[in-house]
């Protein structure tokens, strides 16, 4: 008789790999439809994942594609969590840089208004 394939709940894996801080946050992420497993939308947090599965996570400002390499036993340090997956999507940062006040000290009223106007979308 062969041993059953080792699998882990999706919400637990997301916590072990440090994509979510708690299991309830991970369950909410899956329930909102922001996670796909092998191209299919994850229907429930209890869906199992195994090494070799491809996960697609929709996070704020970025969509990450990951391959599950291992199943974690605990939510350990970040160095341990990085060994649980391989990033398949390329890293890119499309967000504009934060405007900075170039003077010394705190900005005055005029500089603060100019800074606030520069943060509005569509203004250059």
mmCIF file with all atom_site columns, C-alpha atoms in Angstrom:
data_model
loop_
_atom_site.group_PDB
_atom_site.id
_atom_site.type_symbol
_atom_site.label_atom_id
_atom_site.label_alt_id
_atom_site.label_comp_id
_atom_site.label_asym_id
_atom_site.label_entity_id
_atom_site.label_seq_id
_atom_site.pdbx_PDB_ins_code
_atom_site.Cartn_x
_atom_site.Cartn_y
_atom_site.Cartn_z
_atom_site.occupancy
_atom_site.B_iso_or_equiv
_atom_site.pdbx_formal_charge
_atom_site.auth_seq_id
_atom_site.auth_comp_id
_atom_site.auth_asym_id
_atom_site.auth_atom_id
_atom_site.pdbx_PDB_model_num
ATOM 1   C CA . UNK A 1 1   ? 0.000   0.000  0.000   1.00 0.00 ? 1   UNK A CA 1
ATOM 2   C CA . UNK A 1 2   ? 1.348   3.442  -0.877  1.00 0.00 ? 2   UNK A CA 1
ATOM 3   C CA . UNK A 1 3   ? 1.502   6.316  1.581   1.00 0.00 ? 3   UNK A CA 1
ATOM 4   C CA . UNK A 1 4   ? -1.050  9.068  1.023   1.00 0.00 ? 4   UNK A CA 1
ATOM 5   C CA . UNK A 1 5   ? 0.217   12.255 -0.596  1.00 0.00 ? 5   UNK A CA 1
ATOM 6   C CA . UNK A 1 6   ? 1.251   14.862 1.932   1.00 0.00 ? 6   UNK A CA 1
ATOM 7   C CA . UNK A 1 7   ? -1.035  17.882 1.686   1.00 0.00 ? 7   UNK A CA 1
ATOM 8   C CA . UNK A 1 8   ? -1.832  20.941 3.782   1.00 0.00 ? 8   UNK A CA 1
ATOM 9   C CA . UNK A 1 9   ? -4.802  23.285 4.021   1.00 0.00 ? 9   UNK A CA 1
ATOM 10  C CA . UNK A 1 10  ? -4.435  26.366 1.839   1.00 0.00 ? 10  UNK A CA 1
ATOM 11  C CA . UNK A 1 11  ? -5.086  28.821 4.670   1.00 0.00 ? 11  UNK A CA 1
ATOM 12  C CA . UNK A 1 12  ? -2.471  27.146 6.876   1.00 0.00 ? 12  UNK A CA 1
ATOM 13  C CA . UNK A 1 13  ? 0.099   27.180 4.059   1.00 0.00 ? 13  UNK A CA 1
ATOM 14  C CA . UNK A 1 14  ? -0.472  30.912 3.461   1.00 0.00 ? 14  UNK A CA 1
ATOM 15  C CA . UNK A 1 15  ? 0.219   31.551 7.150   1.00 0.00 ? 15  UNK A CA 1
ATOM 16  C CA . UNK A 1 16  ? 3.295   29.300 7.229   1.00 0.00 ? 16  UNK A CA 1
ATOM 17  C CA . UNK A 1 17  ? 4.703   31.015 4.118   1.00 0.00 ? 17  UNK A CA 1
ATOM 18  C CA . UNK A 1 18  ? 4.021   34.414 5.766   1.00 0.00 ? 18  UNK A CA 1
ATOM 19  C CA . UNK A 1 19  ? 1.639   35.776 3.127   1.00 0.00 ? 19  UNK A CA 1
ATOM 20  C CA . UNK A 1 20  ? -0.986  36.286 5.868   1.00 0.00 ? 20  UNK A CA 1
ATOM 21  C CA . UNK A 1 21  ? -0.526  36.991 9.538   1.00 0.00 ? 21  UNK A CA 1
ATOM 22  C CA . UNK A 1 22  ? -3.344  34.770 10.827  1.00 0.00 ? 22  UNK A CA 1
ATOM 23  C CA . UNK A 1 23  ? -5.454  31.907 9.551   1.00 0.00 ? 23  UNK A CA 1
ATOM 24  C CA . UNK A 1 24  ? -8.608  34.003 9.690   1.00 0.00 ? 24  UNK A CA 1
ATOM 25  C CA . UNK A 1 25  ? -7.000  36.618 7.415   1.00 0.00 ? 25  UNK A CA 1
ATOM 26  C CA . UNK A 1 26  ? -5.906  33.828 5.063   1.00 0.00 ? 26  UNK A CA 1
ATOM 27  C CA . UNK A 1 27  ? -9.422  32.352 5.074   1.00 0.00 ? 27  UNK A CA 1
ATOM 28  C CA . UNK A 1 28  ? -10.875 35.773 4.234   1.00 0.00 ? 28  UNK A CA 1
ATOM 29  C CA . UNK A 1 29  ? -8.366  36.150 1.368   1.00 0.00 ? 29  UNK A CA 1
ATOM 30  C CA . UNK A 1 30  ? -9.375  32.776 -0.065  1.00 0.00 ? 30  UNK A CA 1
ATOM 31  C CA . UNK A 1 31  ? -13.069 33.431 0.527   1.00 0.00 ? 31  UNK A CA 1
ATOM 32  C CA . UNK A 1 32  ? -12.865 36.749 -1.333  1.00 0.00 ? 32  UNK A CA 1
ATOM 33  C CA . UNK A 1 33  ? -11.570 34.911 -4.399  1.00 0.00 ? 33  UNK A CA 1
ATOM 34  C CA . UNK A 1 34  ? -8.047  36.366 -4.393  1.00 0.00 ? 34  UNK A CA 1
ATOM 35  C CA . UNK A 1 35  ? -6.284  32.974 -4.546  1.00 0.00 ? 35  UNK A CA 1
ATOM 36  C CA . UNK A 1 36  ? -6.097  30.497 -7.423  1.00 0.00 ? 36  UNK A CA 1
ATOM 37  C CA . UNK A 1 37  ? -4.664  26.984 -7.187  1.00 0.00 ? 37  UNK A CA 1
ATOM 38  C CA . UNK A 1 38  ? -3.422  25.536 -10.482 1.00 0.00 ? 38  UNK A CA 1
ATOM 39  C CA . UNK A 1 39  ? -5.469  28.112 -12.397 1.00 0.00 ? 39  UNK A CA 1
ATOM 40  C CA . UNK A 1 40  ? -8.779  27.395 -10.642 1.00 0.00 ? 40  UNK A CA 1
ATOM 41  C CA . UNK A 1 41  ? -10.218 29.787 -8.086  1.00 0.00 ? 41  UNK A CA 1
ATOM 42  C CA . UNK A 1 42  ? -9.925  28.390 -4.564  1.00 0.00 ? 42  UNK A CA 1
ATOM 43  C CA . UNK A 1 43  ? -13.470 27.826 -3.305  1.00 0.00 ? 43  UNK A CA 1
ATOM 44  C CA . UNK A 1 44  ? -12.705 27.295 0.366   1.00 0.00 ? 44  UNK A CA 1
ATOM 45  C CA . UNK A 1 45  ? -9.835  27.758 2.833   1.00 0.00 ? 45  UNK A CA 1
ATOM 46  C CA . UNK A 1 46  ? -9.759  24.019 3.519   1.00 0.00 ? 46  UNK A CA 1
ATOM 47  C CA . UNK A 1 47  ? -8.651  23.232 -0.042  1.00 0.00 ? 47  UNK A CA 1
ATOM 48  C CA . UNK A 1 48  ? -5.420  21.287 0.088   1.00 0.00 ? 48  UNK A CA 1
ATOM 49  C CA . UNK A 1 49  ? -2.135  22.176 -1.579  1.00 0.00 ? 49  UNK A CA 1
ATOM 50  C CA . UNK A 1 50  ? 0.839   19.947 -2.234  1.00 0.00 ? 50  UNK A CA 1
ATOM 51  C CA . UNK A 1 51  ? 4.391   20.546 -3.428  1.00 0.00 ? 51  UNK A CA 1
ATOM 52  C CA . UNK A 1 52  ? 4.348   21.392 -7.128  1.00 0.00 ? 52  UNK A CA 1
ATOM 53  C CA . UNK A 1 53  ? 1.043   23.286 -7.079  1.00 0.00 ? 53  UNK A CA 1
ATOM 54  C CA . UNK A 1 54  ? 0.954   26.745 -8.674  1.00 0.00 ? 54  UNK A CA 1
ATOM 55  C CA . UNK A 1 55  ? -0.696  29.496 -6.605  1.00 0.00 ? 55  UNK A CA 1
ATOM 56  C CA . UNK A 1 56  ? -1.766  32.893 -7.898  1.00 0.00 ? 56  UNK A CA 1
ATOM 57  C CA . UNK A 1 57  ? -2.251  35.523 -5.190  1.00 0.00 ? 57  UNK A CA 1
ATOM 58  C CA . UNK A 1 58  ? -3.841  38.883 -5.885  1.00 0.00 ? 58  UNK A CA 1
ATOM 59  C CA . UNK A 1 59  ? -2.288  41.305 -3.423  1.00 0.00 ? 59  UNK A CA 1
ATOM 60  C CA . UNK A 1 60  ? -2.585  45.093 -3.344  1.00 0.00 ? 60  UNK A CA 1
ATOM 61  C CA . UNK A 1 61  ? -0.818  46.528 -6.434  1.00 0.00 ? 61  UNK A CA 1
ATOM 62  C CA . UNK A 1 62  ? 0.674   43.173 -7.485  1.00 0.00 ? 62  UNK A CA 1
ATOM 63  C CA . UNK A 1 63  ? -0.311  39.666 -8.584  1.00 0.00 ? 63  UNK A CA 1
ATOM 64  C CA . UNK A 1 64  ? 2.133   37.004 -7.421  1.00 0.00 ? 64  UNK A CA 1
ATOM 65  C CA . UNK A 1 65  ? 2.543   33.599 -9.035  1.00 0.00 ? 65  UNK A CA 1
ATOM 66  C CA . UNK A 1 66  ? 4.187   30.984 -6.790  1.00 0.00 ? 66  UNK A CA 1
ATOM 67  C CA . UNK A 1 67  ? 5.096   27.320 -6.963  1.00 0.00 ? 67  UNK A CA 1
ATOM 68  C CA . UNK A 1 68  ? 4.706   25.425 -3.687  1.00 0.00 ? 68  UNK A CA 1
ATOM 69  C CA . UNK A 1 69  ? 8.042   23.758 -2.944  1.00 0.00 ? 69  UNK A CA 1
ATOM 70  C CA . UNK A 1 70  ? 7.385   22.415 0.554   1.00 0.00 ? 70  UNK A CA 1
ATOM 71  C CA . UNK A 1 71  ? 4.774   22.360 3.290   1.00 0.00 ? 71  UNK A CA 1
ATOM 72  C CA . UNK A 1 72  ? 5.626   24.157 6.490   1.00 0.00 ? 72  UNK A CA 1
ATOM 73  C CA . UNK A 1 73  ? 5.179   22.794 9.972   1.00 0.00 ? 73  UNK A CA 1
ATOM 74  C CA . UNK A 1 74  ? 4.924   26.191 11.656  1.00 0.00 ? 74  UNK A CA 1
ATOM 75  C CA . UNK A 1 75  ? 4.967   29.923 11.058  1.00 0.00 ? 75  UNK A CA 1
ATOM 76  C CA . UNK A 1 76  ? 8.693   30.343 11.449  1.00 0.00 ? 76  UNK A CA 1
ATOM 77  C CA . UNK A 1 77  ? 11.153  33.064 10.540  1.00 0.00 ? 77  UNK A CA 1
ATOM 78  C CA . UNK A 1 78  ? 11.069  34.696 7.105   1.00 0.00 ? 78  UNK A CA 1
ATOM 79  C CA . UNK A 1 79  ? 14.173  32.818 5.979   1.00 0.00 ? 79  UNK A CA 1
ATOM 80  C CA . UNK A 1 80  ? 12.390  29.522 6.667   1.00 0.00 ? 80  UNK A CA 1
ATOM 81  C CA . UNK A 1 81  ? 9.192   30.727 4.977   1.00 0.00 ? 81  UNK A CA 1
ATOM 82  C CA . UNK A 1 82  ? 11.060  31.632 1.754   1.00 0.00 ? 82  UNK A CA 1
ATOM 83  C CA . UNK A 1 83  ? 12.055  27.988 1.339   1.00 0.00 ? 83  UNK A CA 1
ATOM 84  C CA . UNK A 1 84  ? 8.386   26.962 1.057   1.00 0.00 ? 84  UNK A CA 1
ATOM 85  C CA . UNK A 1 85  ? 7.833   28.549 -2.371  1.00 0.00 ? 85  UNK A CA 1
ATOM 86  C CA . UNK A 1 86  ? 9.485   29.753 -5.565  1.00 0.00 ? 86  UNK A CA 1
ATOM 87  C CA . UNK A 1 87  ? 8.411   33.084 -7.033  1.00 0.00 ? 87  UNK A CA 1
ATOM 88  C CA . UNK A 1 88  ? 7.488   32.607 -10.709 1.00 0.00 ? 88  UNK A CA 1
ATOM 89  C CA . UNK A 1 89  ? 6.311   36.161 -11.398 1.00 0.00 ? 89  UNK A CA 1
ATOM 90  C CA . UNK A 1 90  ? 8.850   38.862 -12.022 1.00 0.00 ? 90  UNK A CA 1
ATOM 91  C CA . UNK A 1 91  ? 9.259   41.604 -9.464  1.00 0.00 ? 91  UNK A CA 1
ATOM 92  C CA . UNK A 1 92  ? 8.221   45.003 -10.723 1.00 0.00 ? 92  UNK A CA 1
ATOM 93  C CA . UNK A 1 93  ? 7.253   48.146 -8.942  1.00 0.00 ? 93  UNK A CA 1
ATOM 94  C CA . UNK A 1 94  ? 4.910   50.323 -10.985 1.00 0.00 ? 94  UNK A CA 1
ATOM 95  C CA . UNK A 1 95  ? 4.065   52.645 -8.124  1.00 0.00 ? 95  UNK A CA 1
ATOM 96  C CA . UNK A 1 96  ? 5.396   56.193 -8.437  1.00 0.00 ? 96  UNK A CA 1
ATOM 97  C CA . UNK A 1 97  ? 8.022   57.297 -5.946  1.00 0.00 ? 97  UNK A CA 1
ATOM 98  C CA . UNK A 1 98  ? 6.808   59.198 -2.912  1.00 0.00 ? 98  UNK A CA 1
ATOM 99  C CA . UNK A 1 99  ? 7.254   62.954 -3.211  1.00 0.00 ? 99  UNK A CA 1
ATOM 100 C CA . UNK A 1 100 ? 9.768   64.321 -0.757  1.00 0.00 ? 100 UNK A CA 1
ATOM 101 C CA . UNK A 1 101 ? 10.277  67.714 0.810   1.00 0.00 ? 101 UNK A CA 1
ATOM 102 C CA . UNK A 1 102 ? 13.735  68.803 -0.287  1.00 0.00 ? 102 UNK A CA 1
ATOM 103 C CA . UNK A 1 103 ? 14.179  71.647 2.193   1.00 0.00 ? 103 UNK A CA 1
ATOM 104 C CA . UNK A 1 104 ? 15.420  71.481 5.722   1.00 0.00 ? 104 UNK A CA 1
ATOM 105 C CA . UNK A 1 105 ? 13.123  70.984 8.656   1.00 0.00 ? 105 UNK A CA 1
ATOM 106 C CA . UNK A 1 106 ? 9.365   70.729 8.409   1.00 0.00 ? 106 UNK A CA 1
ATOM 107 C CA . UNK A 1 107 ? 7.649   72.064 5.290   1.00 0.00 ? 107 UNK A CA 1
ATOM 108 C CA . UNK A 1 108 ? 5.770   75.330 5.600   1.00 0.00 ? 108 UNK A CA 1
ATOM 109 C CA . UNK A 1 109 ? 2.192   75.912 4.524   1.00 0.00 ? 109 UNK A CA 1
ATOM 110 C CA . UNK A 1 110 ? 3.085   76.639 0.877   1.00 0.00 ? 110 UNK A CA 1
ATOM 111 C CA . UNK A 1 111 ? 5.408   73.619 0.540   1.00 0.00 ? 111 UNK A CA 1
ATOM 112 C CA . UNK A 1 112 ? 2.856   71.355 2.235   1.00 0.00 ? 112 UNK A CA 1
ATOM 113 C CA . UNK A 1 113 ? 0.128   72.431 -0.205  1.00 0.00 ? 113 UNK A CA 1
ATOM 114 C CA . UNK A 1 114 ? 2.438   71.832 -3.165  1.00 0.00 ? 114 UNK A CA 1
ATOM 115 C CA . UNK A 1 115 ? 3.286   68.399 -1.748  1.00 0.00 ? 115 UNK A CA 1
ATOM 116 C CA . UNK A 1 116 ? -0.408  67.555 -1.293  1.00 0.00 ? 116 UNK A CA 1
ATOM 117 C CA . UNK A 1 117 ? -1.197  68.656 -4.842  1.00 0.00 ? 117 UNK A CA 1
ATOM 118 C CA . UNK A 1 118 ? 1.636   66.556 -6.230  1.00 0.00 ? 118 UNK A CA 1
ATOM 119 C CA . UNK A 1 119 ? 0.119   63.428 -4.627  1.00 0.00 ? 119 UNK A CA 1
ATOM 120 C CA . UNK A 1 120 ? -3.205  63.784 -6.420  1.00 0.00 ? 120 UNK A CA 1
ATOM 121 C CA . UNK A 1 121 ? -3.649  61.450 -9.394  1.00 0.00 ? 121 UNK A CA 1
ATOM 122 C CA . UNK A 1 122 ? -3.625  63.120 -12.776 1.00 0.00 ? 122 UNK A CA 1
ATOM 123 C CA . UNK A 1 123 ? -1.594  66.151 -11.708 1.00 0.00 ? 123 UNK A CA 1
ATOM 124 C CA . UNK A 1 124 ? 1.920   66.611 -12.976 1.00 0.00 ? 124 UNK A CA 1
#
